[in-house]
Amino acid sequence: MVQKYQSPVRVYKHPFELVMAAYERRFPTCHLIPMFVASDVVDEETSEDGSTNRIERRCALDVDAPRLLKRIAGVDYVYFIQKNTLNRKERTLHIESHNETFSNRVIIHETCCYSVHPENEDWTCFEQTASLDIKSFFGFESTVEKIAMKQYASSIKKGKEIIEYYLKELEDEGITHVPRWTPSSLSLPLPRPTSLSSPPVLPKLAITPAVSIPLAAEAKDGTAQDAKQDSIALQADSLTEILAGTPEDKLDADYIKRYLGDLTPLQESCLIRLRKWLQETHKGKIPKDEHILRFLRARDFNMDKAREILCQSLTWRKQHQVDYLLETWSSPQVLQDYYTGGWHHHDRDGRPLYILRLGQMDTKGLVRALGEESLLRHVLSINEEGLRRCEENTKVFGRPISCWTCLVDLEGLNMRHLWRPGVKALLRIIEVVEANYPETLGRLLILRAPRVFPVLWTLVSPFIDENTRKKFLIYAGNDYQGPGGLVDYIDKEIIPDFLGGECMCEVPEGGLVPKSMYRTAEELENEDVRLWTETIYQSASIFKGAPHELLIEIIDASSVITWDFDVCKGDVVFNIYHSKRAPQAPRKDPLGAHGITSPGGNNVQLIDKSWTLGQDYSMVESPLTCKEGESVQGSHITRWPGFYILQWKFHNMPACSATNLPRVDDVLATLQVSSHKCKVMYYTEVLGSEDFRGSMTSLESSHSGFSQLSAATTSSNQSQSSSMISR
């Protein structure tokens, strides 16, 4: 498996020329990098005007690996080839390095770039990428990979410190400025090390085809380039300005530390790569970096697993319009009177504090009066408010705050709270919150747990993530008042009065919900269905040989068909057809014929098998292949009245042209689509000419379903001739 690394942008608040002078002091060897034994200049070339200098070095590394592994490999040192291209005119340094040792067994490739900060020409940016591909290594592939990643991560972390060290050394020597290159200055010599010993002789070792144990090479150079819009956001005090944006944006290391916390180099890389993937597949709907990071943490920075659950959550948010919940949801009066929970200041760490007096809550009465779905929506609104408060507290306290603390008072909990429908509603709420708000609970303080609590805990604990369970602190009786209790986590001044504190708490006291407010089972069922079907999106299942088709009748030419869909499962091909005559009554594909029941999506076919393409109907857009997880928006200007058919069909993997046999990767991808089933969630809208906003080239739908997690959305662009699909 290929391991990849992408650094954030790291900024040196020094001019490019001075940073280059510091960089040169790392050679031919560096006492700050013990494994960097020596380096030898193999080739050097300078342009006639002196603006460009190319230098190639052969570097020897003494890798910290088990002696047995070195003996098996037959080498003491690992050699790398490093090629530097310094452009003094453009003020850039490009570095490429690869392993020479064991290059037939292990492939290591690294690129680095120093450049001028786009917003401040007196600052320098550094950025690097690297990849490691271990093809074979005497049966020790896994060991070598672990050693490589550990040492590479260590060298990355130390990289900026080394440059800063040499910048300080230059300052101590009185060198605080290096003139910029000008055509008349030709080749300006850079300051050379004055305190280092003479260049050592590179060890003359027999070169065996071997595997380098990636790492050090040039990873120590610092870390990052081009800090475009995120560096601007860094200078702003408003957290709301720091958003995931266009693909040109790059994360600044200082921004990460200020707003996201201390991450290891590999964790930073996971965040940057997942963010980049989202930018490529979910244009205009990129979650904030804090939100992406929560999903990565929930899966221990396994990028594939984090990407899967994040995409599922984004689809869920979009389908149920969760992004607009705080603006659209108004708590019924019964919740305001009898739901015993509310926000109350913050804990000692600056996390928002939510108090829930569960023992005083009439869960049975609330479920009977409101239904499960209303309770769920209320809890979701609490979580959305929690996300908002975390952003505010990050700004107020000047440090990253990404989760909240929950205090649950169980005084009054009894067997009434174990009412089966109430427990069922609680489990449903836990399941939804765990899936869509990971790593938002920093600490859960459970106070005054009665004897019945173990019964409730046995029921709910299997539905709670293991990492979340580790954050639970449970106190029985009045134990919370002693050492190691509540005062360790909450300032004494804000402990609620009902827990013996002096602070008045506005959380409702609850009580029994009057039975006159109870609803019948039929009323609740009808309302529950209505609540969660309040979505403009529809779901459809697509099978091999059974596409899903949607009919749109157009009366006026020059109308505009717009679409917005997510590919939830499998790969699909999207087509648009036009026909002058109406298709026959739609036929629904019997899902049972495919051995699958799909209550969450329908399947309709409109194009009769007797129809001939080019005679009975025509294609008006080029087919578009859409991969699983992608989000697609676009529009089409209709040229003729008639019937337009939007079609999503199963994507068949192409066979290898030479052998007509499927490729291995294609077979594996096909196996992932169980029973040849795909699923899409879509929304379409037809706009008349009177609804156009601006010109035909800037069409914007008035019903946008884009995620508000990014706080910055983009509309579909559309070409004059036909349409352009943006993903």
XYZ file of C-alpha atoms in Angstrom:
727
model
C 0.000 0.000 0.000
C 1.317 3.447 -0.893
C 1.667 5.782 2.083
C 1.289 9.471 1.263
C 2.084 12.661 3.120
C 0.963 16.221 2.433
C 2.149 19.022 4.659
C 0.258 22.151 5.608
C 1.735 25.490 4.630
C 4.434 26.511 7.101
C 5.400 30.169 7.215
C 8.782 31.677 8.100
C 8.420 35.339 8.915
C 11.691 36.088 7.158
C 12.537 37.068 3.558
C 13.131 34.285 1.043
C 16.810 35.134 0.535
C 17.554 34.956 4.265
C 15.751 31.607 4.563
C 17.844 30.292 1.673
C 21.010 31.376 3.465
C 19.856 29.423 6.527
C 18.917 26.420 4.388
C 22.385 26.222 2.835
C 23.919 25.837 6.294
C 22.406 22.383 6.559
C 24.997 21.069 4.138
C 27.215 19.134 3.810
C 26.028 17.763 7.139
C 23.944 18.965 10.060
C 24.627 18.293 13.726
C 20.934 18.840 14.449
C 20.076 15.785 12.338
C 22.141 12.882 13.728
C 21.043 10.462 11.020
C 22.186 12.869 8.270
C 25.735 11.490 8.017
C 27.031 13.349 4.968
C 26.224 14.751 1.551
C 28.304 15.115 -1.601
C 27.658 17.444 -4.546
C 27.302 15.269 -7.640
C 26.469 17.944 -10.199
C 25.959 21.710 -10.223
C 24.838 24.093 -12.948
C 24.225 27.851 -12.943
C 22.493 29.877 -15.663
C 24.445 32.561 -17.525
C 22.745 35.431 -15.722
C 23.105 33.701 -12.348
C 19.368 33.676 -11.678
C 19.014 29.888 -11.646
C 21.144 27.347 -9.849
C 20.672 23.580 -10.081
C 22.529 21.315 -7.700
C 22.373 17.551 -7.221
C 23.537 15.926 -4.008
C 24.003 12.356 -2.856
C 23.048 12.121 0.808
C 23.878 9.346 3.265
C 21.534 8.551 6.156
C 22.188 6.349 9.151
C 18.670 5.039 9.666
C 17.627 4.106 13.190
C 16.623 0.520 12.400
C 17.193 -2.787 14.217
C 20.714 -4.086 13.599
C 19.313 -7.430 12.444
C 17.324 -5.646 9.740
C 20.435 -3.800 8.563
C 22.413 -7.044 8.439
C 19.689 -8.738 6.393
C 19.574 -5.740 4.051
C 23.362 -5.739 3.812
C 23.793 -1.972 4.217
C 24.778 0.432 6.973
C 23.651 3.616 5.233
C 20.729 4.570 3.083
C 21.465 6.854 0.126
C 19.192 9.477 -1.340
C 19.535 11.643 -4.433
C 18.409 15.221 -3.912
C 17.945 17.714 -6.763
C 17.501 21.392 -5.900
C 16.483 24.118 -8.349
C 16.910 27.629 -6.967
C 15.314 30.413 -9.015
C 16.510 33.685 -7.529
C 14.478 35.727 -10.000
C 11.184 34.028 -9.143
C 12.310 33.535 -5.532
C 11.536 29.808 -5.389
C 13.426 26.681 -4.424
C 12.103 23.347 -5.697
C 13.504 20.194 -4.112
C 13.052 16.656 -5.373
C 14.533 13.631 -3.655
C 14.315 9.874 -4.101
C 16.039 6.850 -2.669
C 18.974 5.287 -4.451
C 19.393 2.383 -2.045
C 17.036 -0.546 -2.642
C 15.190 1.448 -5.301
C 13.974 -1.778 -6.891
C 12.249 -2.783 -3.655
C 11.117 0.495 -2.135
C 10.086 3.707 -3.916
C 10.342 6.924 -1.949
C 9.650 10.234 -3.596
C 9.539 13.638 -1.967
C 9.002 17.137 -3.319
C 9.435 20.368 -1.367
C 9.013 24.003 -2.293
C 10.071 27.270 -0.716
C 8.324 30.329 -2.119
C 7.344 33.878 -1.254
C 4.208 34.336 0.841
C 1.425 35.515 -1.516
C 0.278 38.213 0.899
C 3.615 39.335 2.340
C 6.734 39.376 0.177
C 8.961 39.509 3.264
C 7.730 36.093 4.453
C 8.572 32.649 3.080
C 6.323 29.616 2.726
C 7.319 25.971 2.722
C 5.318 22.950 1.608
C 6.153 19.313 0.987
C 4.632 16.081 -0.265
C 6.003 12.568 -0.066
C 5.060 9.007 -0.943
C 6.338 5.614 0.196
C 5.691 2.394 -1.713
C 7.259 -0.763 -0.268
C 7.042 -3.446 -2.920
C 9.098 -6.075 -1.077
C 11.689 -6.182 1.669
C 12.710 -9.699 2.599
C 9.435 -10.308 4.401
C 9.837 -7.260 6.671
C 7.595 -4.920 4.674
C 5.374 -3.981 7.625
C 8.338 -3.364 9.924
C 10.099 -1.199 7.380
C 6.934 0.825 6.798
C 6.509 1.513 10.521
C 10.148 2.530 10.910
C 9.922 4.741 7.854
C 6.749 6.546 8.885
C 7.968 7.044 12.458
C 11.293 8.577 11.457
C 9.808 10.607 8.624
C 7.198 12.095 10.954
C 9.924 12.907 13.462
C 12.054 14.638 10.841
C 9.096 16.674 9.570
C 8.314 17.914 13.057
C 11.921 18.982 13.519
C 12.263 20.588 10.084
C 11.062 24.083 10.917
C 13.101 24.144 14.128
C 16.291 23.529 12.120
C 15.686 26.439 9.757
C 14.811 28.673 12.712
C 18.057 27.585 14.406
C 20.186 28.637 11.438
C 18.241 31.887 11.059
C 19.153 32.662 14.675
C 22.759 31.722 13.960
C 22.846 34.155 11.046
C 21.381 36.878 13.253
C 24.033 36.244 15.903
C 26.675 36.700 13.194
C 25.145 40.023 12.231
C 23.561 38.746 9.018
C 19.968 39.982 9.037
C 19.553 40.823 5.367
C 20.522 39.200 2.069
C 19.937 41.374 -1.037
C 17.502 40.157 -3.659
C 18.841 39.020 -6.979
C 18.959 41.585 -9.770
C 20.192 41.088 -13.350
C 23.276 43.172 -12.600
C 24.106 41.338 -9.375
C 24.651 38.063 -11.209
C 25.230 35.259 -8.782
C 25.184 36.539 -5.237
C 27.048 34.146 -2.953
C 25.013 33.016 0.002
C 26.596 33.055 3.466
C 28.389 29.807 4.154
C 28.635 28.026 7.492
C 31.416 29.438 9.623
C 31.155 27.338 12.739
C 30.898 23.860 11.259
C 33.830 21.595 10.708
C 35.204 20.928 7.254
C 33.048 18.760 4.987
C 33.366 15.112 5.942
C 34.227 12.518 3.379
C 31.157 10.653 2.213
C 31.376 7.013 3.321
C 32.561 4.886 0.443
C 30.241 1.933 0.665
C 29.403 -0.663 -1.903
C 26.087 0.243 -3.490
C 23.747 -2.665 -3.463
C 20.320 -2.524 -4.977
C 18.434 -1.962 -1.856
C 15.523 -0.466 -0.130
C 15.759 2.833 1.478
C 13.908 3.156 4.650
C 12.314 6.500 3.759
C 12.487 9.175 6.181
C 14.921 11.772 6.820
C 16.176 12.701 3.391
C 14.880 16.178 2.973
C 11.991 16.036 5.340
C 13.815 18.272 7.668
C 13.561 21.294 5.543
C 10.629 22.847 7.233
C 7.200 22.437 5.875
C 4.974 24.344 3.464
C 4.187 26.821 0.728
C 1.446 29.087 -0.623
C -0.812 29.995 2.259
C -3.350 31.775 0.137
C -6.757 32.391 1.685
C -6.265 30.506 4.927
C -3.379 32.794 5.867
C -5.673 35.761 5.310
C -8.259 34.129 7.539
C -5.557 33.648 10.146
C -5.177 37.408 10.426
C -8.892 37.882 11.013
C -10.331 37.640 14.499
C -13.648 36.293 13.337
C -13.757 32.532 13.293
C -16.634 32.645 10.850
C -14.209 33.871 8.206
C -12.137 30.707 8.463
C -13.977 28.368 6.171
C -13.184 25.572 3.813
C -13.121 27.184 0.413
C -11.907 26.734 -3.100
C -9.430 24.037 -4.114
C -6.699 26.690 -4.278
C -6.899 27.173 -0.529
C -4.200 25.586 1.553
C -4.052 25.092 5.280
C -1.535 27.148 7.186
C 0.340 25.430 10.033
C -0.257 28.399 12.351
C -3.964 28.325 11.526
C -4.090 24.609 12.370
C -2.468 25.182 15.750
C -4.701 28.177 16.574
C -8.066 26.797 15.512
C -7.686 23.003 15.304
C -5.107 22.157 17.961
C -1.780 20.334 18.089
C -1.720 17.666 15.402
C 1.089 15.330 14.462
C 2.503 15.725 10.947
C 0.694 12.595 9.789
C -2.591 13.805 11.296
C -2.153 17.128 9.506
C -1.570 15.202 6.304
C -4.783 13.183 6.745
C -6.776 16.382 7.291
C -5.295 18.082 4.236
C -5.775 15.057 1.955
C -9.382 14.428 3.055
C -10.149 18.129 2.672
C -8.654 18.098 -0.818
C -10.722 15.030 -1.749
C -13.898 16.795 -0.588
C -12.983 19.876 -2.605
C -12.666 17.724 -5.708
C -15.901 15.787 -5.215
C -18.184 18.116 -3.231
C -17.637 21.540 -4.715
C -19.474 24.270 -2.872
C -20.347 22.036 0.070
C -17.111 21.582 1.965
C -17.501 21.167 5.730
C -15.410 23.314 8.015
C -12.013 21.950 8.951
C -13.117 21.387 12.556
C -15.927 19.142 11.350
C -13.669 17.110 9.047
C -11.214 16.687 11.913
C -13.925 15.292 14.196
C -14.632 12.453 11.773
C -10.909 11.726 11.385
C -10.505 11.526 15.154
C -13.526 9.262 15.415
C -11.752 6.748 13.158
C -8.235 7.193 14.576
C -7.204 9.111 11.442
C -7.963 6.210 9.116
C -8.735 8.296 6.052
C -10.848 5.724 4.206
C -13.069 5.004 7.196
C -13.406 8.694 8.079
C -14.290 9.569 4.484
C -17.021 6.920 4.433
C -18.820 8.077 7.583
C -18.348 11.753 6.712
C -19.967 11.295 3.297
C -22.869 9.412 4.881
C -23.327 12.232 7.382
C -23.210 14.960 4.719
C -25.865 13.081 2.754
C -28.001 12.750 5.883
C -27.680 16.452 6.675
C -28.627 17.378 3.153
C -31.587 15.031 2.924
C -33.136 16.217 6.184
C -32.113 19.868 5.866
C -30.262 19.721 9.181
C -28.158 22.726 8.187
C -31.211 24.943 8.518
C -32.507 23.389 11.736
C -31.601 26.263 14.035
C -33.444 28.716 11.782
C -36.488 26.554 11.060
C -37.050 24.509 14.234
C -39.204 26.040 16.913
C -39.548 23.988 20.094
C -43.188 23.203 20.972
C -44.375 24.710 24.252
C -44.484 21.307 25.924
C -40.735 20.960 25.342
C -40.051 24.422 26.706
C -41.991 23.537 29.862
C -41.069 19.908 30.471
C -37.752 19.168 28.741
C -35.283 19.457 31.614
C -32.149 20.428 29.713
C -30.333 23.609 28.743
C -26.974 25.355 28.205
C -25.236 26.753 31.286
C -21.964 28.726 30.996
C -18.810 26.643 30.364
C -16.466 24.248 32.181
C -12.901 24.918 33.344
C -11.536 24.065 29.894
C -13.774 26.614 28.165
C -16.092 23.967 26.741
C -19.799 24.837 26.541
C -21.670 23.148 29.415
C -25.025 21.442 28.861
C -27.092 20.350 31.852
C -29.710 17.598 31.626
C -31.837 16.748 34.653
C -32.828 13.358 33.312
C -34.192 12.130 36.631
C -36.746 14.973 36.652
C -37.836 14.407 33.038
C -41.108 12.659 32.222
C -39.781 10.745 29.224
C -42.997 8.769 28.811
C -45.103 11.932 28.861
C -42.860 13.696 26.318
C -42.880 10.737 23.948
C -46.669 10.389 24.251
C -47.236 14.128 23.767
C -44.678 14.814 21.025
C -43.582 11.582 19.408
C -40.108 10.224 18.822
C -39.316 12.432 15.827
C -39.993 15.728 17.591
C -37.720 14.680 20.431
C -35.044 13.708 17.943
C -35.256 17.063 16.187
C -34.994 18.865 19.480
C -31.849 16.909 20.405
C -30.378 17.637 16.965
C -31.016 21.342 17.470
C -29.133 21.086 20.779
C -26.165 19.535 18.965
C -26.249 22.196 16.261
C -26.282 24.867 18.952
C -23.335 23.083 20.580
C -21.310 23.352 17.361
C -22.072 27.055 17.193
C -21.052 27.601 20.819
C -17.771 25.737 20.265
C -16.907 28.180 17.483
C -17.752 31.140 19.710
C -15.677 29.816 22.625
C -12.725 29.140 20.317
C -12.799 32.808 19.469
C -13.321 33.959 23.057
C -10.672 31.804 24.763
C -8.103 31.967 21.971
C -7.616 28.213 21.737
C -9.307 25.356 19.868
C -12.551 24.171 21.471
C -14.287 21.493 19.431
C -16.492 19.701 21.966
C -18.720 20.352 24.953
C -19.287 18.965 28.444
C -22.585 17.423 29.465
C -23.718 17.168 33.093
C -26.513 14.658 33.687
C -28.306 14.693 37.039
C -30.036 11.387 37.696
C -31.762 12.252 40.975
C -35.311 10.955 40.647
C -34.472 8.246 38.083
C -36.668 5.199 38.633
C -38.300 2.331 36.797
C -40.700 4.793 35.125
C -37.780 5.943 32.992
C -37.290 2.387 31.691
C -40.625 2.539 29.819
C -39.911 0.550 26.657
C -40.954 3.167 24.003
C -38.965 5.795 25.903
C -35.832 3.633 25.934
C -36.374 2.918 22.227
C -36.513 6.648 21.501
C -33.353 7.190 23.563
C -31.468 4.492 21.664
C -32.562 5.972 18.338
C -31.359 9.419 19.389
C -28.003 8.019 20.560
C -27.566 6.192 17.251
C -28.230 9.301 15.144
C -26.026 11.555 17.292
C -23.139 9.052 17.336
C -23.216 8.788 13.531
C -23.387 12.501 12.761
C -21.772 14.342 15.676
C -18.642 12.316 16.480
C -16.069 13.679 18.912
C -18.367 16.483 20.058
C -18.713 15.212 23.634
C -15.605 16.151 25.589
C -16.785 14.895 28.968
C -19.992 13.449 30.457
C -20.511 13.937 34.193
C -23.232 11.639 35.564
C -24.266 12.694 39.073
C -26.392 11.085 41.791
C -26.718 7.778 39.967
C -29.388 5.645 41.732
C -29.541 1.866 42.010
C -31.628 1.578 38.864
C -28.891 3.249 36.784
C -26.930 0.022 36.034
C -30.053 -1.352 34.327
C -30.321 1.690 32.060
C -26.557 1.663 31.420
C -26.708 -1.979 30.343
C -29.352 -1.056 27.755
C -27.681 1.997 26.233
C -23.918 1.364 26.552
C -23.698 -1.023 23.541
C -24.890 1.842 21.311
C -22.208 4.256 22.520
C -18.802 4.369 20.863
C -15.939 3.039 22.994
C -14.012 6.321 22.759
C -17.123 8.157 23.968
C -17.622 5.778 26.900
C -14.107 6.602 28.132
C -15.266 10.191 28.665
C -17.964 9.195 31.174
C -17.477 10.006 34.864
C -20.135 8.500 37.140
C -20.791 9.616 40.725
C -23.232 7.904 43.091
C -24.980 9.773 45.893
C -23.107 12.887 46.970
C -19.671 11.688 45.859
C -19.543 14.532 43.345
C -19.124 17.015 46.202
C -15.821 15.588 47.412
C -12.256 15.649 46.037
C -12.095 14.637 42.386
C -15.720 15.667 42.015
C -17.542 18.453 40.252
C -15.223 21.296 41.299
C -12.378 19.667 39.351
C -14.263 20.284 36.128
C -16.567 23.243 36.786
C -15.821 26.506 38.546
C -17.455 26.685 41.954
C -19.167 29.945 41.006
C -21.280 28.325 38.289
C -22.295 25.065 40.022
C -26.134 25.017 39.782
C -28.164 25.661 42.902
C -29.901 22.268 42.733
C -26.461 20.637 43.092
C -25.538 22.689 46.142
C -23.990 25.600 44.263
C -24.849 29.285 44.314
C -25.572 29.820 40.616
C -29.162 30.040 39.468
C -29.812 27.619 36.629
C -32.556 28.309 34.097
C -33.048 24.656 33.177
C -36.770 23.777 33.582
C -37.601 21.679 36.629
C -39.773 19.384 34.563
C -42.545 17.394 36.169
C -45.249 15.121 34.781
C -46.667 16.033 31.388
C -50.477 16.349 31.723
C -52.243 13.417 30.087
C -54.532 15.900 28.353
C -51.556 16.713 26.127
C -51.063 13.085 25.048
C -51.584 12.315 21.356
C -53.083 9.170 19.881
C -50.810 6.641 18.220
C -52.267 7.515 14.782
C -51.680 11.246 15.285
C -48.094 10.666 16.332
C -47.444 8.272 13.468
C -48.801 10.684 10.865
C -46.827 13.577 12.324
C -43.637 11.518 12.548
C -43.898 10.632 8.874
C -44.529 14.273 7.967
C -41.563 15.532 9.985
C -38.931 13.386 8.338
C -40.435 13.576 4.863
C -40.058 17.349 4.916
C -37.220 17.141 2.444
C -36.920 18.301 -1.145
C -34.716 15.291 -1.935
C -35.846 11.902 -3.149
C -34.041 8.582 -3.076
C -33.765 6.068 -5.894
C -32.202 2.634 -6.279
C -30.405 1.681 -9.486
C -29.680 -1.863 -10.536
C -27.715 -3.456 -13.312
C -30.137 -3.401 -16.239
C -32.699 -1.316 -14.352
C -31.913 2.437 -14.401
C -33.971 5.018 -12.565
C -35.632 7.609 -14.819
C -37.424 10.858 -14.064
C -39.856 12.551 -16.450
C -39.974 16.345 -16.770
C -42.501 17.932 -19.146
C -41.431 21.263 -20.657
C -44.070 23.584 -22.123
C -41.937 26.638 -22.870
C -38.659 26.397 -24.734
C -35.663 28.013 -23.017
C -36.765 26.756 -19.648
C -33.986 25.521 -17.408
C -33.797 22.109 -15.759
C -31.552 22.107 -12.695
C -30.421 19.133 -10.655
C -28.537 18.383 -7.483
C -27.785 14.769 -6.572
C -25.468 12.696 -4.401
C -24.224 9.233 -5.308
C -24.731 7.401 -2.024
C -23.655 3.955 -3.197
C -21.900 2.555 -6.260
C -20.983 4.348 -9.489
C -23.646 5.646 -11.891
C -23.900 7.213 -15.342
C -26.135 10.280 -15.634
C -27.931 10.991 -18.943
C -30.536 13.467 -20.202
C -32.844 12.583 -23.109
C -35.577 14.428 -25.020
C -38.664 13.012 -26.675
C -41.525 14.703 -28.532
C -43.998 12.112 -27.337
C -44.809 11.126 -23.818
C -43.538 7.764 -22.634
C -45.983 5.178 -21.444
C -47.058 5.025 -17.820
C -43.960 4.520 -15.704
C -43.232 0.996 -14.661
C -41.628 0.347 -11.324
C -38.949 -2.279 -11.275
C -39.866 -5.144 -8.955
C -36.994 -4.958 -6.493
C -37.746 -8.432 -5.366
C -36.538 -9.680 -8.730
C -33.072 -8.551 -7.709
C -33.351 -10.208 -4.339
C -33.399 -6.846 -2.588
C -35.993 -4.849 -0.752
C -35.381 -1.147 -0.681
C -37.842 0.832 1.403
C -35.540 3.854 1.187
C -35.577 4.290 -2.600
C -37.725 3.679 -5.677
C -36.857 2.563 -9.188
C -38.819 3.752 -12.228
C -38.212 3.122 -15.944
C -39.815 5.317 -18.607
C -37.978 4.591 -21.852
C -39.712 1.734 -23.615
C -37.426 -1.042 -24.805
C -38.954 -0.722 -28.280
C -37.799 2.894 -28.570
C -34.799 3.638 -30.791
C -32.252 6.247 -29.794
C -32.091 8.935 -32.490
C -35.639 8.262 -33.691
C -38.011 8.045 -30.725
C -35.789 10.025 -28.389
C -32.454 11.819 -28.463
C -29.590 12.477 -26.070
C -29.185 16.171 -25.197
C -26.217 15.927 -22.818
C -23.065 13.853 -22.922
C -23.130 10.958 -20.436
C -21.501 11.767 -17.103
C -19.900 9.043 -14.985
C -20.290 9.771 -11.276
C -18.332 7.961 -8.586
C -19.590 6.862 -5.187
C -19.505 9.742 -2.715
C -19.594 12.466 -5.364
C -22.043 15.336 -5.286
C -23.192 16.712 -8.638
C -25.004 19.926 -9.515
C -25.823 21.253 -12.953
C -28.409 22.713 -15.283
C -29.623 22.390 -18.862
C -31.317 25.016 -21.036
C -34.088 23.326 -22.966
C -34.215 24.075 -26.691
C -37.537 22.475 -27.462
C -40.785 21.793 -25.629
C -41.640 18.182 -25.003
C -40.593 15.521 -22.534
C -37.168 15.341 -20.927
C -35.982 12.213 -19.177
C -33.250 12.315 -16.529
C -31.655 8.900 -16.219
C -29.313 7.361 -13.650
C -28.020 3.962 -14.683
C -25.598 1.417 -13.276
C -22.010 2.030 -14.388
C -20.469 -1.043 -15.979
C -16.702 -1.205 -15.602
C -14.922 -1.075 -18.996
C -13.013 -4.141 -20.046
C -9.317 -4.062 -20.875
C -9.047 -3.178 -24.582
C -6.229 -5.586 -25.340
C -7.633 -8.735 -23.762
C -11.299 -7.842 -23.382
C -10.920 -8.962 -19.787
C -11.781 -6.760 -16.830
C -8.952 -5.147 -14.923
C -8.238 -6.316 -11.363
C -9.094 -2.900 -9.899
C -12.383 -2.883 -11.792
C -13.300 -6.333 -10.492
C -12.572 -5.271 -6.922
C -14.632 -2.110 -7.392
C -17.506 -4.140 -8.798
C -17.459 -6.476 -5.812
C -17.967 -3.496 -3.514
C -21.349 -2.802 -5.096
C -23.392 -5.493 -3.419
C -25.933 -7.193 -5.675
C -25.173 -4.665 -8.442
C -27.152 -1.996 -6.622
C -26.511 1.749 -6.589
C -28.346 4.499 -4.764
C -28.749 8.214 -5.443
C -30.471 11.044 -3.625
C -31.654 13.788 -5.964
C -33.545 17.044 -6.305
C -34.631 18.662 -9.565
C -36.246 21.971 -10.361
C -37.521 23.634 -13.530
C -37.106 27.387 -13.829
C -38.999 29.516 -16.321
C -37.396 32.475 -18.063
C -39.102 34.848 -15.633
C -37.245 33.149 -12.738
C -33.782 33.595 -14.217
C -31.364 35.485 -11.996
C -28.898 37.482 -14.034
C -27.607 36.105 -17.314
C -27.838 32.617 -18.689
C -24.246 32.011 -17.708
C -24.840 32.702 -14.013
C -27.982 30.738 -13.370
C -28.683 30.192 -9.697
C -31.398 27.973 -8.292
C -33.583 29.649 -5.710
C -33.806 26.400 -3.732
C -30.277 25.501 -2.727
C -29.747 22.395 -0.674
C -26.040 22.962 -0.204
C -24.581 22.188 3.189
C -24.268 25.101 5.579
C -21.428 23.384 7.396
C -19.165 25.291 5.054
C -20.986 28.605 5.479
C -19.893 29.308 1.922
C -21.720 27.682 -0.946
C -21.450 27.969 -4.681
C -24.131 27.725 -7.291
C -24.074 25.626 -10.403
C -22.497 27.272 -13.408
C -23.965 26.732 -16.802
C -22.620 27.229 -20.282
C -24.426 29.176 -22.984
C -24.671 26.305 -25.400
C -25.980 23.648 -23.122
C -24.921 22.994 -19.551
C -21.949 22.382 -17.380
C -22.059 19.905 -14.560
C -20.085 20.853 -11.489
C -19.034 18.318 -8.954
